[in-house]
Coordinates of C-alpha atoms in Angstrom, one line a residue:
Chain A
X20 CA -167.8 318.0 -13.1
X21 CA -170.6 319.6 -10.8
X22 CA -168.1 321.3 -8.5
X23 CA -166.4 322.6 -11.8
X24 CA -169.6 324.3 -12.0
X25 CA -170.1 325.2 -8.8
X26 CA -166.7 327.1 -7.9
X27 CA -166.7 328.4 -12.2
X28 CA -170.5 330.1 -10.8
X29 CA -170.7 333.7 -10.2
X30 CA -172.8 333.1 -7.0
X31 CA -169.7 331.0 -5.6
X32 CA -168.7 332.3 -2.5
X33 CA -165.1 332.5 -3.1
X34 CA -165.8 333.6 -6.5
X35 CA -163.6 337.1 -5.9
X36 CA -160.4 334.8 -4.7
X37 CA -160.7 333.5 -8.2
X38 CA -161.5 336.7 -10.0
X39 CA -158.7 338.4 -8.2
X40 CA -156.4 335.7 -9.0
X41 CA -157.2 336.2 -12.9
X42 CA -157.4 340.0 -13.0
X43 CA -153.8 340.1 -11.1
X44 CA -152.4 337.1 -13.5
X45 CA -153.5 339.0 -16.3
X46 CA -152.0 342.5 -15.3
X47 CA -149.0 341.6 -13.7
X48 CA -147.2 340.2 -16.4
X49 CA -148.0 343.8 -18.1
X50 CA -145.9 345.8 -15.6
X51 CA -143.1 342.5 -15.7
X52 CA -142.5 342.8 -19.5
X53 CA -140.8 345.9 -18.5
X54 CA -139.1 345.1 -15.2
X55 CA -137.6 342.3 -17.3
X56 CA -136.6 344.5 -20.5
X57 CA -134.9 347.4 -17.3
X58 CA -133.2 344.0 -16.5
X59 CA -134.9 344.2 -12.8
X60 CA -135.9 340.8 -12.4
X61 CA -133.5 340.7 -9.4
X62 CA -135.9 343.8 -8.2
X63 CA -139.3 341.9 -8.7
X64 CA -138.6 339.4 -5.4
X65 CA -137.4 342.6 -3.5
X66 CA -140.3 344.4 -4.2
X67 CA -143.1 342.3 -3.3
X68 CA -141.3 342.2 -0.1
X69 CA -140.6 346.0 0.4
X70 CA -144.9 346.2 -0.5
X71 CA -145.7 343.8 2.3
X72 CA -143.2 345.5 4.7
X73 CA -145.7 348.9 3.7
X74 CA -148.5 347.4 4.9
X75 CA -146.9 346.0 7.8
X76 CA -145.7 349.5 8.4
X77 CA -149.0 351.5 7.5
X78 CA -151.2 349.1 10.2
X79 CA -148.4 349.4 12.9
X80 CA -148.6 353.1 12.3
X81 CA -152.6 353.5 12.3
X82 CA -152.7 351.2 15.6
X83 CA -149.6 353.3 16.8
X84 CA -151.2 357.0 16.5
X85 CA -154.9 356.3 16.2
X86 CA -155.3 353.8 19.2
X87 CA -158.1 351.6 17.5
X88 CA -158.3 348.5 15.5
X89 CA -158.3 348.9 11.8
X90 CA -162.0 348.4 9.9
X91 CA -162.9 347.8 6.6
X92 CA -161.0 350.6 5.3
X93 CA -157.7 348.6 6.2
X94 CA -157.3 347.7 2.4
X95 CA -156.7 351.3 1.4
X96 CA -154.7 352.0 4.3
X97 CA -152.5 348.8 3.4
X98 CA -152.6 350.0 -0.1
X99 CA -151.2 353.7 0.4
X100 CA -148.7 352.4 3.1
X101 CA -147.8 349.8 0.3
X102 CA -147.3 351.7 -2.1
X103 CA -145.7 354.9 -1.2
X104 CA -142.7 352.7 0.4
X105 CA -142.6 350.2 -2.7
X106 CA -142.6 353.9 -5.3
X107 CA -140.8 355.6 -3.1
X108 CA -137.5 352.9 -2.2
X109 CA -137.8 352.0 -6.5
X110 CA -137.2 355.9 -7.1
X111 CA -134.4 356.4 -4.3
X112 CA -132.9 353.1 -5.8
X113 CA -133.0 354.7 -9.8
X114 CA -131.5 357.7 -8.2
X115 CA -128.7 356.5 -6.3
X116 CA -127.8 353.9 -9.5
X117 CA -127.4 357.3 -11.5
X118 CA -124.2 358.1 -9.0
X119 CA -123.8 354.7 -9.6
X120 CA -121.1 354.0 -7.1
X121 CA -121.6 350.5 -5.9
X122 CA -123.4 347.8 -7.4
X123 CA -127.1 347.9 -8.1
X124 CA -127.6 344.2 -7.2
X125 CA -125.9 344.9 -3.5
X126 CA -128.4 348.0 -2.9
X127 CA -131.1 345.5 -4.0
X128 CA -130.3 342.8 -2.0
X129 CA -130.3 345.2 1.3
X130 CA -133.3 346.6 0.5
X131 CA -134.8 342.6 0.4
X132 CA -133.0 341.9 3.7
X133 CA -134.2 345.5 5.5
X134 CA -137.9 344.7 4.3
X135 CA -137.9 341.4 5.7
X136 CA -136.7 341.8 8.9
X137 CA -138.7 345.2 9.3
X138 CA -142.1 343.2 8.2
X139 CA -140.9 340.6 10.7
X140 CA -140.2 342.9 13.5
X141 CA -143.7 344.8 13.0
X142 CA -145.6 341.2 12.8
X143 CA -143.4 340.1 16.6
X144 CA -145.4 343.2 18.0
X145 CA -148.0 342.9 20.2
X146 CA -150.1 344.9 18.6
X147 CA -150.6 343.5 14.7
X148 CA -151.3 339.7 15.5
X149 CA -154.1 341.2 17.8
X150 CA -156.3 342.4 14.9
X151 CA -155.5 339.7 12.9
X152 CA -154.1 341.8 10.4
X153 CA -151.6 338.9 9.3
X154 CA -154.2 337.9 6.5
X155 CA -153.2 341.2 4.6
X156 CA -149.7 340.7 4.6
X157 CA -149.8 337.1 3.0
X158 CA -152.3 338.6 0.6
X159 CA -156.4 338.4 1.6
X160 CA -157.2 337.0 -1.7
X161 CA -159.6 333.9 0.2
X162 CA -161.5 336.9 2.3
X163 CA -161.7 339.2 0.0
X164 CA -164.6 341.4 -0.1
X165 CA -166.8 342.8 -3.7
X166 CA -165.9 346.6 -2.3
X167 CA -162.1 345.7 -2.4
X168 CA -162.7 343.6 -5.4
X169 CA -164.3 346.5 -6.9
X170 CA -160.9 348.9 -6.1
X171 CA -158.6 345.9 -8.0
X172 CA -160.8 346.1 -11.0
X173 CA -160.8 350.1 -11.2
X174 CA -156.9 350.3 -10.4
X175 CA -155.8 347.2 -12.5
X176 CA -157.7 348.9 -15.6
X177 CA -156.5 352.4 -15.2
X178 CA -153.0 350.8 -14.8
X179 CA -153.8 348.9 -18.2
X180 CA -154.8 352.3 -19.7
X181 CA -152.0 353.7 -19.1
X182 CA -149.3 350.9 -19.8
X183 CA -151.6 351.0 -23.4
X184 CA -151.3 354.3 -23.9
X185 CA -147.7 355.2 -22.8
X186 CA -146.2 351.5 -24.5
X187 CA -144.2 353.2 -26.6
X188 CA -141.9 355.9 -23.9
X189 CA -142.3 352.6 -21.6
X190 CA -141.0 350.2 -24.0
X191 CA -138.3 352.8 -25.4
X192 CA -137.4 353.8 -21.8
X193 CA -136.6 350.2 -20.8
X194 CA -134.9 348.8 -23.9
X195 CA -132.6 351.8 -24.7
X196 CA -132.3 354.4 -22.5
X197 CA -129.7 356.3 -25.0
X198 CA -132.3 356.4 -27.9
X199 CA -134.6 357.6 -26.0
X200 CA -132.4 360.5 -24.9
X201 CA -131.6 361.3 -28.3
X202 CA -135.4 361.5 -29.4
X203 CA -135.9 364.3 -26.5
X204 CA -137.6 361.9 -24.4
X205 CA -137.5 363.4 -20.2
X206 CA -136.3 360.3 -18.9
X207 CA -136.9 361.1 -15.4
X208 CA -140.7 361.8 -16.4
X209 CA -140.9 358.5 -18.1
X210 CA -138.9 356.8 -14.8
X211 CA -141.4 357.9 -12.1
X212 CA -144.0 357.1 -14.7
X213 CA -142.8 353.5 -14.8
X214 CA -142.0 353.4 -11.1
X215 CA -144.8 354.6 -9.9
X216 CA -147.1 351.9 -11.8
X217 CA -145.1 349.0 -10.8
X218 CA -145.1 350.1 -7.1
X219 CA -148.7 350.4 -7.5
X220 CA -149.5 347.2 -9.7
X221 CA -146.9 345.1 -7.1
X222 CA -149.0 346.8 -3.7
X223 CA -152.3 345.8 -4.7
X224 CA -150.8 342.3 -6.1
X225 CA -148.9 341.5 -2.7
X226 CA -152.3 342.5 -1.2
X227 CA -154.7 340.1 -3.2
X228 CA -152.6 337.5 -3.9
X229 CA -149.2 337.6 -1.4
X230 CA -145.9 338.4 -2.0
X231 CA -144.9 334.7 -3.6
X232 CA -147.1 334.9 -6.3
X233 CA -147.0 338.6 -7.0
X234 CA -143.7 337.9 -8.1
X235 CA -144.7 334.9 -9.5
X236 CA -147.2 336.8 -11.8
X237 CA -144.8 339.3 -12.7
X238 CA -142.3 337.6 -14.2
X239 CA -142.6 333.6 -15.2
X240 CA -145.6 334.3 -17.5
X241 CA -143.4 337.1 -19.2
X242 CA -140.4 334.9 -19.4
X243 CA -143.0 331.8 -21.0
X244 CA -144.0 334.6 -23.4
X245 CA -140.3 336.0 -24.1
X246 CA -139.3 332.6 -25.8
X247 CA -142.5 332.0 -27.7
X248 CA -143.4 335.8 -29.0
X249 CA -142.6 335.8 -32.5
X250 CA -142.4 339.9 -32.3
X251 CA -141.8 342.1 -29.0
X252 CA -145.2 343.5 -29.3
X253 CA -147.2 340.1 -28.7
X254 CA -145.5 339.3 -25.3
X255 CA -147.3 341.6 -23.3
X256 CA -150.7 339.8 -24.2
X257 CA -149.0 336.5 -24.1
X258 CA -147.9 337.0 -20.6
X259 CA -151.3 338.3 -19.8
X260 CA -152.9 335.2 -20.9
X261 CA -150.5 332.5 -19.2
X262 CA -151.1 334.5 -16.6
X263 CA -154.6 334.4 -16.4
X264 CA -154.3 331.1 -17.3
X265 CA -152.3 329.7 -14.6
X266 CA -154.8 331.5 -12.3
X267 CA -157.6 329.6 -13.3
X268 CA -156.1 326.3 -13.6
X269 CA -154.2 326.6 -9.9
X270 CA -157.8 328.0 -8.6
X271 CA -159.3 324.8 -9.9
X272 CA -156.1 322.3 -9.0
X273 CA -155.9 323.9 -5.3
X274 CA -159.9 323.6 -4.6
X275 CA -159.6 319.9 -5.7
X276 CA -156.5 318.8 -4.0
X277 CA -157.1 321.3 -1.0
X278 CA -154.0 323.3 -1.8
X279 CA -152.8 326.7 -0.7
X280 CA -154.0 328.8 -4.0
X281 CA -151.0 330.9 -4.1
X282 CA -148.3 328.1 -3.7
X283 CA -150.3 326.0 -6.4
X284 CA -150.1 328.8 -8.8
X285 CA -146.3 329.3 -8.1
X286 CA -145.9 326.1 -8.9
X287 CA -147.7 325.5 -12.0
X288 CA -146.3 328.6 -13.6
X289 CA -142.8 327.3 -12.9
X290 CA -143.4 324.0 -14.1
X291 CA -145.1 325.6 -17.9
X292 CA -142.1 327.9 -18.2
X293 CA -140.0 324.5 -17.4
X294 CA -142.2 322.6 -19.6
X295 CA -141.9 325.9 -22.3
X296 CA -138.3 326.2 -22.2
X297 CA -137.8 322.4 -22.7
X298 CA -139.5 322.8 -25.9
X299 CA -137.9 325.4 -26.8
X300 CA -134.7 323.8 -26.7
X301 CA -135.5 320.6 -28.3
X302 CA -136.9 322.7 -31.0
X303 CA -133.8 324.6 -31.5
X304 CA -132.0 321.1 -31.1
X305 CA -133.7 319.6 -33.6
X306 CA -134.0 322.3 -36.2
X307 CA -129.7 322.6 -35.7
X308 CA -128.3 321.6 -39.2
X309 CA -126.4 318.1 -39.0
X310 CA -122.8 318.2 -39.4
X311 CA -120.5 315.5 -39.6
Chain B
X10 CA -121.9 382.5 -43.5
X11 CA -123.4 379.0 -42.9
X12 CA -124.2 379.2 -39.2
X13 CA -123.0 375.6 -37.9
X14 CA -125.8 372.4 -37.1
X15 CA -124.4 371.9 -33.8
X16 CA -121.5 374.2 -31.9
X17 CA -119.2 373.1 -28.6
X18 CA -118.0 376.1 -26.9
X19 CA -115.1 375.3 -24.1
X20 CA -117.1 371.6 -23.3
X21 CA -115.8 369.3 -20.5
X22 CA -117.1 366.1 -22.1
X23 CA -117.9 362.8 -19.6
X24 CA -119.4 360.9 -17.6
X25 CA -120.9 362.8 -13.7
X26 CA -117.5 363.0 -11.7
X27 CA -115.5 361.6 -14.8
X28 CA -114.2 363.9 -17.2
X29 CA -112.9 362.8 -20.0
X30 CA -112.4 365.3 -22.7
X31 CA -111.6 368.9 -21.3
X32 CA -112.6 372.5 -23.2
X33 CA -113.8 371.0 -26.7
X34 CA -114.6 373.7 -29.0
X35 CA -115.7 372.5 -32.7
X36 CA -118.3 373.7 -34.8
X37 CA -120.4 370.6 -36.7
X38 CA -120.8 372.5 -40.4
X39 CA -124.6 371.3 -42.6
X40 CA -123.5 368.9 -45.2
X41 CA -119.8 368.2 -44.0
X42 CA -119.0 364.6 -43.0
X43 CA -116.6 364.3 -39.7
X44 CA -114.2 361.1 -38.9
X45 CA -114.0 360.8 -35.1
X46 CA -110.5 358.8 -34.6
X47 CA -108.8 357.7 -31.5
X48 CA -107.3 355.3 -29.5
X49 CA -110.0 352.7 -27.4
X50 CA -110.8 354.6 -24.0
X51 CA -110.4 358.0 -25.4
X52 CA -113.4 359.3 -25.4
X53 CA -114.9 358.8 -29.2
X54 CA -118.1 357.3 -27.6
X55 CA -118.5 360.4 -25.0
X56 CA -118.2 363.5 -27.4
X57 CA -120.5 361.4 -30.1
X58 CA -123.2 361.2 -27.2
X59 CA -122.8 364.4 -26.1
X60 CA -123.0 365.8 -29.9
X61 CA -126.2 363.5 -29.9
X62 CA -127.7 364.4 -26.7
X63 CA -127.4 361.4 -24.7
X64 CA -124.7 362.8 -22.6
X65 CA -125.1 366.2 -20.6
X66 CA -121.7 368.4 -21.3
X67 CA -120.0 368.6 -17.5
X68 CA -119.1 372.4 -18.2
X69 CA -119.5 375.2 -21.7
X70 CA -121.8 375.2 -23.7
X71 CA -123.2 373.2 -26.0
X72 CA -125.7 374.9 -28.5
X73 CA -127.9 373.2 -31.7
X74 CA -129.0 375.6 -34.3
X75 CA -133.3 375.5 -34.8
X76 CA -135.3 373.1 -37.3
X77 CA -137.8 374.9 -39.3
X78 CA -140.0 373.7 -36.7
X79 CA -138.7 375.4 -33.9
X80 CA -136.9 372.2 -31.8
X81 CA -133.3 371.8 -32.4
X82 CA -132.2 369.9 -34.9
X83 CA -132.6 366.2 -34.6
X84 CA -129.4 364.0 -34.4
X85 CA -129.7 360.7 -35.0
X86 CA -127.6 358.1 -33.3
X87 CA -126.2 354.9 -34.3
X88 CA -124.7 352.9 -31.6
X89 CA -122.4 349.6 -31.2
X90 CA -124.6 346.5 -31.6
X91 CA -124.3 345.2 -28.2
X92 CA -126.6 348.0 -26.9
X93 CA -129.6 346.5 -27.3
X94 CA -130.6 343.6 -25.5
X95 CA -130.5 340.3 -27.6
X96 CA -132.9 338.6 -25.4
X97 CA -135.7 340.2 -26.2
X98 CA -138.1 339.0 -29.4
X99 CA -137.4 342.2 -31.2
X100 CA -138.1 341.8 -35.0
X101 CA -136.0 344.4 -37.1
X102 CA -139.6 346.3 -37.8
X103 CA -139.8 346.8 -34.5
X104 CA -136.0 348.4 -34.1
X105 CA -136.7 350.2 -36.9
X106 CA -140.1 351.8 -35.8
X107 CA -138.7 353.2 -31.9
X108 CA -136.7 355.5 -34.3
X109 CA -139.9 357.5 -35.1
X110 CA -140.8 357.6 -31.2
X111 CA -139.9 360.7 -30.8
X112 CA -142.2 362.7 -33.4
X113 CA -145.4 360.7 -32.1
X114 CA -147.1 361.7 -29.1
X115 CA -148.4 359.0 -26.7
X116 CA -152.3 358.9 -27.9
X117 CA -151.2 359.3 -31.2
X118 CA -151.2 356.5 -33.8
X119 CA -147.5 356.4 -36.5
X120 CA -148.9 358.5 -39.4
X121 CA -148.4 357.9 -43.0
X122 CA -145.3 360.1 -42.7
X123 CA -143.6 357.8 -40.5
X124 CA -144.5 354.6 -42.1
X125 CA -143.0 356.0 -45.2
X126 CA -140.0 357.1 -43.8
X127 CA -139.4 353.7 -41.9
X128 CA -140.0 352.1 -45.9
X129 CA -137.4 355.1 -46.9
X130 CA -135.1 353.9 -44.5
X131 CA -135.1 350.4 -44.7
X132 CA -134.7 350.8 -48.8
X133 CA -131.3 352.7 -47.8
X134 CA -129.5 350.5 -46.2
X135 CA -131.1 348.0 -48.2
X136 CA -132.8 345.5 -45.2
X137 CA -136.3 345.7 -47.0
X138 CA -136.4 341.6 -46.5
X139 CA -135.4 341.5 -43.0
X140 CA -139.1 343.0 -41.6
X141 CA -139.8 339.8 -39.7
X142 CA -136.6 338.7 -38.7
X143 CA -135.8 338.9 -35.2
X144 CA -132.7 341.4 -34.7
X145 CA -131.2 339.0 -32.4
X146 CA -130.6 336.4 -35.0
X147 CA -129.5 338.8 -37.7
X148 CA -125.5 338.9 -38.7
X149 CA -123.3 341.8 -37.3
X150 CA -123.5 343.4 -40.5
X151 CA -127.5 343.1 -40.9
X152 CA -127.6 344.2 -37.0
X153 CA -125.4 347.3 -37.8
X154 CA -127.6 348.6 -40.9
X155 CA -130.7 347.7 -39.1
X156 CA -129.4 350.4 -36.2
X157 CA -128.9 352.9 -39.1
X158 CA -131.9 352.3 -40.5
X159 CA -133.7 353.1 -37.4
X160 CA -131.9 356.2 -36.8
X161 CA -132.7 357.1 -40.0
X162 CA -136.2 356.7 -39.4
X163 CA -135.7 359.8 -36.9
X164 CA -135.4 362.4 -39.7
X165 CA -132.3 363.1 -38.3
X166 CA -130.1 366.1 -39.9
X167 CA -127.1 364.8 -38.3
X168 CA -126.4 361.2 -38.3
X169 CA -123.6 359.7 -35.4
X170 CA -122.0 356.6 -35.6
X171 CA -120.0 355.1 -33.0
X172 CA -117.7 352.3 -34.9
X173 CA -120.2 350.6 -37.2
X174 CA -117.6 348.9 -38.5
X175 CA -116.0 347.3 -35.8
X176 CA -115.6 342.8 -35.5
X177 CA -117.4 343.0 -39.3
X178 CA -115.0 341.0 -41.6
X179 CA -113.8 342.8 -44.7
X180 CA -116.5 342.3 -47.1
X181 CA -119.1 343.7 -44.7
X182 CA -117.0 346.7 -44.2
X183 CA -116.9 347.4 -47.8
X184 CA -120.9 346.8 -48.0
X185 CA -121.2 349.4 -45.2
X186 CA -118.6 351.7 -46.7
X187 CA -120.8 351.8 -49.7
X188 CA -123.9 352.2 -48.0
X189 CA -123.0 355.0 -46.0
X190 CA -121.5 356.6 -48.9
X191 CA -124.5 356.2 -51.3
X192 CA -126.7 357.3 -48.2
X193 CA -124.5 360.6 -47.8
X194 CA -125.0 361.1 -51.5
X195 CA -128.6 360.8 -51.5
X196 CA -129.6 363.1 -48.6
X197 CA -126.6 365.3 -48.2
X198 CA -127.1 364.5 -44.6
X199 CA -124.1 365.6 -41.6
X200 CA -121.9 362.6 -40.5
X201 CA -119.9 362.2 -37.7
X202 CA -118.3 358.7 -37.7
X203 CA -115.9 357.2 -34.7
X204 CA -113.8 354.5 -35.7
X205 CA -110.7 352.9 -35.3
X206 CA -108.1 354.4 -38.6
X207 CA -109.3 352.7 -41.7
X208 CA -108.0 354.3 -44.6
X209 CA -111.6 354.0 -46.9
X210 CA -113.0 355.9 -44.1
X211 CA -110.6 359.1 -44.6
X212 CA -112.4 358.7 -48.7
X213 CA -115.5 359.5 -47.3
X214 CA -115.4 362.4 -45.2
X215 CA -113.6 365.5 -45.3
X216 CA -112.6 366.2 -41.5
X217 CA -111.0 364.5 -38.8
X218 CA -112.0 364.8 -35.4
X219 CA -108.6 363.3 -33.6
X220 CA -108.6 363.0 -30.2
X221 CA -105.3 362.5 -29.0
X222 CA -104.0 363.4 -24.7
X223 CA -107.7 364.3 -23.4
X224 CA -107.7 367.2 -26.1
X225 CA -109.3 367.0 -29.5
X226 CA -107.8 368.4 -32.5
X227 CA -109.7 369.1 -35.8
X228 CA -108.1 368.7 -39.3
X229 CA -108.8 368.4 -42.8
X230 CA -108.4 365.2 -44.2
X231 CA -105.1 366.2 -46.1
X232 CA -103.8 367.9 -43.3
X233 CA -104.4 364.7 -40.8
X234 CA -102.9 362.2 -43.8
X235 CA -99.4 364.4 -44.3
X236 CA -98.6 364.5 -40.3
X237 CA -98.8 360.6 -40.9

């Protein structure tokens, strides 16, 4: 119970891989309510892996030109890389499914392919392993520092602002794109809107917490919250708090068993939505009128 | 001279690089009520999104007349009730209220105006009960009047409907055909309606929009019945 304490402390010294964890289980789910309503949950493992190709890209590109070792300001510079490749591939992708030619899912699933062997490519160099830089792209959240703690909290809530302002267009944008055309709404405006928030909430998500539970966060807490919601509205905070939830609990699981933090998050959020969508079912089972 | 709601000069209706409907011309008249009738795969669904703004026209022109406001008249659009997802918790309040998105602005909160409006519409198609139910678990019929409702809730001045009869037994259909009648009698309001021929329909409106060979021809009802 002591070490409960201890790690649950503000003076802890890992106390930022746990508030980092929380604050990015708490806002992903936000952004993956309406990845899951655009039916993009196909998107949501590409783009964690498109981010952490961005910051592969953005380091090998500072070393490249600049001919010195990245310093403390490697966060941001892994941060813009990040997220003007993650914004910019998610708006070439919404552009080219308007011409609509081939399948969305195959464009997808090359993107996924491209930024894995790109990130993979970039990491064989001989320049990134050098600088140690690997930490970044499987998400710093053990080493991360109160200055870059400080940047998550300020972008997370100005990314909660706006999701809290704009729910409406968002919501209306995601769940029918043909009412929102008939109310006058500038879907394009509303598109780059949304884009540009996810590819900024999933940058500095790969960042803290790796691309595994990034997409972890963004979806399983929504999809927990999208079979227990009794109206749309609640399963944005629902998914905030399973994901905050599952944050704290696989903090204080993977400091007692020794485990990995991200992969014991994974993990537990896959087994509640298991655990969720078993109830749900005997529920629905046992609610079923009887016939003979 | 009535000017008309909404007027199509020479449109090539469609999807980009599709074309479906060439060099419409039809003039959509305050007050008049329009059946839009055509084979499946004709291209009912594509001139009743184009009338309601959801579809760009491909060439012409395609003009609204001005609200007292100064925007162009608002059309509201009922669509078939597989557009919206059914895996999302949406309660029938919630359908109901993204028809007044488009008169609030972000920051703002829905006024009493719109709350009253959603009550207005929910008393005319007579769902008042169904607040709390989830749309996904509602009957075809209930699904159907809960779209309406919320494009009522748009203070529409046209109001589109693309086949809100279709896979609803016969019962429903007369339920809906009463409805929409007692609805067009209360407000007065424009209605284009696509469907497959059902001869109540051809009672409630007093053109026919007939879409035959990629061209679209525009009758009277009489006129339509006695060329069979």
């Amino acid at each position: 119970m002591e070490e409960l304490f201890t790690i649950l402390h503000p003076s802890y010294v890992l106390r930022n891989a746990l508030y980092g964890g929380m604050v990015t289980g708490l806002v992903l789910p936000l952004i993956g309510v309406f990845m899951y309503c655009r039916r993009m949950v196909f998107l949501g493992v590409t783009l964690p892996q498109l981010s952490t190709g961005g910051i592969a890209a953005a380091v090998f590109w500072h070393l490249t030109y600049h001919q010195q070792e990245p310093n403390h300001s490697d966060f941001l510079l892994a941060l813009l890389g990040s997220t003007i490749v993650t914004t910019g591939t998610l708006l070439l992708l919404a552009a080219l499914e308007r011409r609509g030619h081939e399948m969305v899912e195959s464009r997808i699933g090359t993107v996924y392919v491209f930024a894995g062997a790109v990130t993979i490519l970039l990491l064989a160099s001989e320049r990134i392993p050098e600088v140690g830089i690997v930490t970044l792209l499987r998400g710093q959240i053990i080493t991360i520092s109160d200055m870059d703690m400080a940047i998550l909290l300020v972008a997370y809530t100005g990314i909660v602002l706006l999701i809290t302002l704009f729910r409406r267009e968002l919501l209306l944008v995601s769940v029918d794109r043909d009412l929102a055309l008939s109310l006058g709404k500038r879907l394009w405006v509303w598109d780059i809107i949304l884009y540009g928030l996810v590819g900024f909430a999933i940058s500095l998500g790969v960042l803290m917490v790796g691309p595994l539970l990034t997409f972890a966060f963004l979806l399983l807490p929504t999809m927990m919250a999208i079979q227990l919601a009794k109206r749309f509205f609640l399963v944005p905070f629902l998914g905030g708090m399973f994901g905050l939830g599952i944050a704290l609990i696989g903090f204080i699981v993977s400091f007692f068993m020794d485990w990995p933090t991200g992969a014991t998050d994974s993990l537990l959020a896959c087994l509640l939505l298991g655990v969720i969508t078993l109830g749900q079912w005997l529920r629905r089972l046992v609610s079923r009128p009887i016939t003979r | 001279m009535t000017l008309p709601l909404i007027s199509l000069d020479q449109v090539t209706i469609g999807y980009p690089g599709v074309p479906i409907l060439e060099k419409v011309s039809l003039e959509i008249v305050s007050g008049d009520s329009y059946a839009v009738l055509g084979p499946n795969g004709s291209g009912k669904t594509a001139l009743l999104k184009t009338i309601a703004g959801i579809l760009a026209p491909i060439e012409g022109r395609l003009h609204r007349q001005a609200s007292e406001g100064g925007d162009s008249v608002q059309v509201g659009y009922v669509p078939q009730r597989a557009a919206l997802n059914g895996l999302l918790p949406l309660t029938v309040g919630e359908v109901i209220q993204m028809g007044t998105y488009g008169n609030v602005k972000p920051w703002q909160r829905l006024g009493k105006g719109e709350r009253e409006r959603i009550d207005w519409a929910k008393q005319e198609v007579e769902i008042e009960d169904l607040e709390q139910k989830r749309y996904s678990e509602l009957s075809g019929g209930q699904q159907q009047r809960t779209l309406i409702a919320r494009a009522l809730a748009s203070a529409p001045v046209v109001l589109v409907l693309d086949e809100p009869l279709a896979s609803l037994d016969k019962k429903t259909v007369q339920t809906m055909l009463r409805l929409l009648v007692k609805l067009k009698s209360d407000t007065g309001m424009t209605l284009l309606w696509a469907d497959h021929f059902i001869p109540e329909l051809l009672q409630v409106v007093q053109d026919v929009l007939e879409i035959e060979y990629r061209t679209l021809h525009t009758q009277t009802v009489e006129q339509y019945m006695q060329r069979g």
